Short mmCIF file of N, CA and C in Angstrom, two decimals:
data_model
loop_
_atom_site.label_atom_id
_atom_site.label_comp_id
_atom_site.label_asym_id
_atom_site.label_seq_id
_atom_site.Cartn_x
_atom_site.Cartn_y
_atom_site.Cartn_z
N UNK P 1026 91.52 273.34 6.39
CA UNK P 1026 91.41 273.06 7.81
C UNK P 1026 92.80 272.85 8.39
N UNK P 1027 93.18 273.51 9.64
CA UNK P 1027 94.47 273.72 10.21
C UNK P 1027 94.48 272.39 11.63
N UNK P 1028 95.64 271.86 11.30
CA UNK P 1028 95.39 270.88 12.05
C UNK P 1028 96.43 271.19 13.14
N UNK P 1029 95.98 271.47 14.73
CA UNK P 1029 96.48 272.19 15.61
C UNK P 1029 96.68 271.04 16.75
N UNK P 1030 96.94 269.78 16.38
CA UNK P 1030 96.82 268.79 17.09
C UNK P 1030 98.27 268.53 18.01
N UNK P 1031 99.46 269.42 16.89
CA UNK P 1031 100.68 269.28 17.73
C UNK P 1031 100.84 270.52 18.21
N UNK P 1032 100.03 271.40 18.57
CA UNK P 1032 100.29 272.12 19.47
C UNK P 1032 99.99 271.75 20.88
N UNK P 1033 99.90 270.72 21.45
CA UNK P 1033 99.45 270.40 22.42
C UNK P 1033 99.73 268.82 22.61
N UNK P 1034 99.87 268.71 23.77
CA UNK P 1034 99.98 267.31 24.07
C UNK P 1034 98.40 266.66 24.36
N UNK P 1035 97.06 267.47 24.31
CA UNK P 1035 96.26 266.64 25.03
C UNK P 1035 95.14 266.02 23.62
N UNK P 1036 94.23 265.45 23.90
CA UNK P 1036 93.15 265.12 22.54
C UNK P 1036 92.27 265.78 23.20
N UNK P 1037 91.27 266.53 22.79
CA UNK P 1037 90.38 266.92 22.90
C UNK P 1037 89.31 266.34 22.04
N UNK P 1038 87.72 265.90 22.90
CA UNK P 1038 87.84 266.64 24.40
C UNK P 1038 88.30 265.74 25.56
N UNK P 1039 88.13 266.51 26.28
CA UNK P 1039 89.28 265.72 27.54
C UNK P 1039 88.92 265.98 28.85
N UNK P 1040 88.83 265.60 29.84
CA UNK P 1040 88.65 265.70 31.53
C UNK P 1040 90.12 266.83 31.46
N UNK P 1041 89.95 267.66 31.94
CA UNK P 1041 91.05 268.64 32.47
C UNK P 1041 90.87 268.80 33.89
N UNK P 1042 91.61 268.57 34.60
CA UNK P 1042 91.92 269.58 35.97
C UNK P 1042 92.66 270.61 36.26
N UNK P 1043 91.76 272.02 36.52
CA UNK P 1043 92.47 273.31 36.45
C UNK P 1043 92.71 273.79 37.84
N UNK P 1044 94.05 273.98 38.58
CA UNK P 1044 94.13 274.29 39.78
C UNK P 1044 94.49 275.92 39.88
N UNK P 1045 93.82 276.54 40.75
CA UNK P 1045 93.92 277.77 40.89
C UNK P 1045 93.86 278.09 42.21
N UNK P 1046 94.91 278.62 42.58
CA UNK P 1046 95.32 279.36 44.02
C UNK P 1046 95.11 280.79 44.20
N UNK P 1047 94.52 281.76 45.32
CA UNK P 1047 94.71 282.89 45.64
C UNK P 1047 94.61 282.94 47.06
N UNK P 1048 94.71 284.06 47.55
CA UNK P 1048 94.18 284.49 49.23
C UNK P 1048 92.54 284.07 49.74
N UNK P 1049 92.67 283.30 50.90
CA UNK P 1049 91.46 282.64 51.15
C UNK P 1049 90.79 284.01 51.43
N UNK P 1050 89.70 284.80 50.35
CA UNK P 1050 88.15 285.28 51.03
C UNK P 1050 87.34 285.16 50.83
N UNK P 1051 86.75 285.85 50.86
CA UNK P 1051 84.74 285.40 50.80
C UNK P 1051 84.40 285.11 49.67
N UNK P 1052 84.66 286.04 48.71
CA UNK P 1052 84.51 286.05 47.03
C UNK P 1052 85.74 285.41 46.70
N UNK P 1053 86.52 284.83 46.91
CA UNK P 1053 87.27 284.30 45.65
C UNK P 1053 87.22 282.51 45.23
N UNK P 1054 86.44 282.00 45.73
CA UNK P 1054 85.68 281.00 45.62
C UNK P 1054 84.49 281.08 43.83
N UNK P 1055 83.77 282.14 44.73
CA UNK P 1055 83.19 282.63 43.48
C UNK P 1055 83.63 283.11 42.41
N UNK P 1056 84.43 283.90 42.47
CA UNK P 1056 85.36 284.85 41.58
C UNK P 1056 85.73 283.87 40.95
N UNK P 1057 86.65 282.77 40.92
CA UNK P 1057 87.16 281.71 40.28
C UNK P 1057 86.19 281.13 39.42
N UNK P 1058 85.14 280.56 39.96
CA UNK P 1058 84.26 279.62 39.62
C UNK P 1058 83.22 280.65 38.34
N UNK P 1059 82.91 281.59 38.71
CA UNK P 1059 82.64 282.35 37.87
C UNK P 1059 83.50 282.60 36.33
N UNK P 1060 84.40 282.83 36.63
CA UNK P 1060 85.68 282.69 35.53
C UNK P 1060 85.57 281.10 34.85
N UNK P 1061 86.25 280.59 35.31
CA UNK P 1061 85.70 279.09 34.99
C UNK P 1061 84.96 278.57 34.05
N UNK P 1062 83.64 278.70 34.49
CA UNK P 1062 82.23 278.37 33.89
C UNK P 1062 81.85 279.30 32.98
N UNK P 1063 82.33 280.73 32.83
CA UNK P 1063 82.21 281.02 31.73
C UNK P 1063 83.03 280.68 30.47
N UNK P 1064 83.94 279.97 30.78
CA UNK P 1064 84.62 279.32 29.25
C UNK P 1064 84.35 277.86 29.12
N UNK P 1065 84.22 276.79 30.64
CA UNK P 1065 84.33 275.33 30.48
C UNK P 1065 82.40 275.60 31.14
N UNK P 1066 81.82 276.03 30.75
CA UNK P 1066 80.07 276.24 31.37
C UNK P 1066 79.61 275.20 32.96
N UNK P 1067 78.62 274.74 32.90
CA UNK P 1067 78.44 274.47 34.57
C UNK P 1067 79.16 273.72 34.71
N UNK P 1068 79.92 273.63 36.07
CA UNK P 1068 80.90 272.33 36.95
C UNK P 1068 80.07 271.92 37.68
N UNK P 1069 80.37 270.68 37.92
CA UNK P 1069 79.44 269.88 38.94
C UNK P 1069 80.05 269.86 40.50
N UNK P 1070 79.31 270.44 41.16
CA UNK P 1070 79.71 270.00 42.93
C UNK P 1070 81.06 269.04 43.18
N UNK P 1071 80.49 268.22 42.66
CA UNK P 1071 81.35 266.88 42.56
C UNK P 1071 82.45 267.05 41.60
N UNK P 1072 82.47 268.32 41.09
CA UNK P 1072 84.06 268.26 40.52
C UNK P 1072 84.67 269.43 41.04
N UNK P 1073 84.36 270.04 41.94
CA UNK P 1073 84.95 270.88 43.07
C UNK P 1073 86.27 270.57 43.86
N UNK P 1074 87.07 270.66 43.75
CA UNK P 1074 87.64 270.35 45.18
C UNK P 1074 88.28 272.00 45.90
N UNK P 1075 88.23 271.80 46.71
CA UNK P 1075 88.65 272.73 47.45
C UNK P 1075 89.22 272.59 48.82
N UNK P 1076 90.79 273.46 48.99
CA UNK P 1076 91.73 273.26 50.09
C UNK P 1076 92.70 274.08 50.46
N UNK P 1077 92.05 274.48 51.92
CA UNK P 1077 92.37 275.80 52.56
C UNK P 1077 94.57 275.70 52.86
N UNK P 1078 95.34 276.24 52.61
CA UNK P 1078 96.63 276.54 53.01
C UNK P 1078 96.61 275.96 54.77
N UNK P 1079 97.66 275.50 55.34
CA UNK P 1079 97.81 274.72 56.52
C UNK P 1079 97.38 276.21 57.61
N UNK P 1080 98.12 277.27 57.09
CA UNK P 1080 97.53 278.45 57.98
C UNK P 1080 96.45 279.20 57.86
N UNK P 1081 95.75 278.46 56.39
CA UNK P 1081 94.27 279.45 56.28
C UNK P 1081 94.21 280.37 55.98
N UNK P 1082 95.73 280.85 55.19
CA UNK P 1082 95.72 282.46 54.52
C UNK P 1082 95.06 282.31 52.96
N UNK P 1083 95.56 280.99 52.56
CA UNK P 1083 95.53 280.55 50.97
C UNK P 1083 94.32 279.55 50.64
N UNK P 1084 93.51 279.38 49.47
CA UNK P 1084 92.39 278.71 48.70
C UNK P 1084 92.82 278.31 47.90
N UNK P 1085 93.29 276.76 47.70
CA UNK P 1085 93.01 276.33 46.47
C UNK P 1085 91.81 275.43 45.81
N UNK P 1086 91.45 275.96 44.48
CA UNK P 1086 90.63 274.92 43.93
C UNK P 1086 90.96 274.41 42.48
N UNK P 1087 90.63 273.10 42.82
CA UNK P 1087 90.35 272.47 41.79
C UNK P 1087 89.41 272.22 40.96
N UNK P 1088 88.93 272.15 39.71
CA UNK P 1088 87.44 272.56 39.03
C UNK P 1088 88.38 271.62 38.07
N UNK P 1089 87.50 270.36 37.83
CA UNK P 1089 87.91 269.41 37.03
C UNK P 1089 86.78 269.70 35.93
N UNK P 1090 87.00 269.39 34.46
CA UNK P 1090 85.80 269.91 33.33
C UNK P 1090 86.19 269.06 32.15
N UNK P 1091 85.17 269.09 31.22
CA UNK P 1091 85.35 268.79 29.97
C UNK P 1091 86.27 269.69 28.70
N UNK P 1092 87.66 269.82 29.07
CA UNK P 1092 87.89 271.15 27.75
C UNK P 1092 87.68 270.57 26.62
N UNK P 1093 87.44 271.43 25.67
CA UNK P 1093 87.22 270.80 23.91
C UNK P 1093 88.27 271.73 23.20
N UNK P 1094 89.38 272.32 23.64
CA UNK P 1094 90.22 272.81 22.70
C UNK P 1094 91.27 273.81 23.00
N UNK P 1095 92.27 273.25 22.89
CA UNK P 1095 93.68 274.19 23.06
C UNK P 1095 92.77 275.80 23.33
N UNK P 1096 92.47 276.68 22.42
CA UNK P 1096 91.82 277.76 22.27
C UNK P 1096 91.05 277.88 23.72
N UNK P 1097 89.99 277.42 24.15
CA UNK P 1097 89.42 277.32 24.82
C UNK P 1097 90.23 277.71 26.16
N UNK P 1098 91.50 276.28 26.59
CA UNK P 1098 92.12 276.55 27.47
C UNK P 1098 93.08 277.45 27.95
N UNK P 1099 93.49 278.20 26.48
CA UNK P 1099 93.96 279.22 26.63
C UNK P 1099 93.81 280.57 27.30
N UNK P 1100 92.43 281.20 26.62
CA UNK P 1100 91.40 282.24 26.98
C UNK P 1100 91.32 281.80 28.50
N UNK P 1101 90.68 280.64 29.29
CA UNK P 1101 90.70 280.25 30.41
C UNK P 1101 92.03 280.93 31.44
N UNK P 1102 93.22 280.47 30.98
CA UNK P 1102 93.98 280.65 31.87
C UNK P 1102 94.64 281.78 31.17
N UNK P 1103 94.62 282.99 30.07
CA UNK P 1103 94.74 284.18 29.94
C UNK P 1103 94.09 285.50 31.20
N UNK P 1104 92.52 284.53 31.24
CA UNK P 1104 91.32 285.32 31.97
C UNK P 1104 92.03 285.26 33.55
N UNK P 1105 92.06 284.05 33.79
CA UNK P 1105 92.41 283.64 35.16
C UNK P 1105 93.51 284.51 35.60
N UNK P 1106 94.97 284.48 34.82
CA UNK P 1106 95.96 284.71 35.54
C UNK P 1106 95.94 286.73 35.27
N UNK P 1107 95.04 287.11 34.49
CA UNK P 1107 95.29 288.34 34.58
C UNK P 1107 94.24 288.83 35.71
N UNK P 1108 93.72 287.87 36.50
CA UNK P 1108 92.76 288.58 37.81
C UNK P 1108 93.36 289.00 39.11
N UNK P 1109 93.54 290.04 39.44
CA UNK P 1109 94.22 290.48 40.46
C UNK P 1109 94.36 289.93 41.95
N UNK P 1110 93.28 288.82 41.74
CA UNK P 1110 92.63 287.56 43.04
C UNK P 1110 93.38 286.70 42.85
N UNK P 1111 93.55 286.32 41.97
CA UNK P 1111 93.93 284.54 41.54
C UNK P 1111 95.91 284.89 41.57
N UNK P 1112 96.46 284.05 41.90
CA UNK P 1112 98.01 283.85 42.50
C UNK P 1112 98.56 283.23 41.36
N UNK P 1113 97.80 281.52 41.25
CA UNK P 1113 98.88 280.84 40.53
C UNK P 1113 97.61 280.20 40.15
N UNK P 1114 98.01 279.96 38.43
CA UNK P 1114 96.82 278.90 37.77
C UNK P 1114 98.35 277.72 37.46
N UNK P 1115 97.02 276.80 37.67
CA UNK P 1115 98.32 275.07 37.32
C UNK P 1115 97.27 274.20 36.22
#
């Protein structure tokens, strides 16, 4: 058994907050959240946040979750940042 514990600063599992920015449209709300939940599974309403750019060009959200593993968060923000929607994952 490979112990991958210093690859990372966090313990798993853990509350993560994943922030992801793109161009405010119709689908990229979804688009995100879709992405998302298929690696960290359902988010709750209540761990939503979401906040439009001061001029309303830009979406950010926040999707706070349970991660259980370096691996996990990886694939996550591999998926994310290679989507032609999504700007900046934090």
């Amino acid at each position: 058994m490979t112990d991958t514990s210093k690859d990372t600063l966090f313990e798993f599992p853990c509350d993560f907050p994943l922030k992801v920015m793109g161009r405010k449209t119709d689908d990229f709300r979804s688009i995100v959240l879709g992405i998302v939940q298929k690696h960290a599974g359902p988010i709750e309403a209540s761990n939503i946040e979401e906040r439009p750019s001061s001029s309303g060009s830009y979406l950010s959200l926040t999707c706070t979750f349970t991660a259980q593993s370096k691996a996990q968060l990886d694939e996550l923000y591999r998926e994310l940042t290679a989507h032609e929607r999504v700007m900046v994952v934090l």
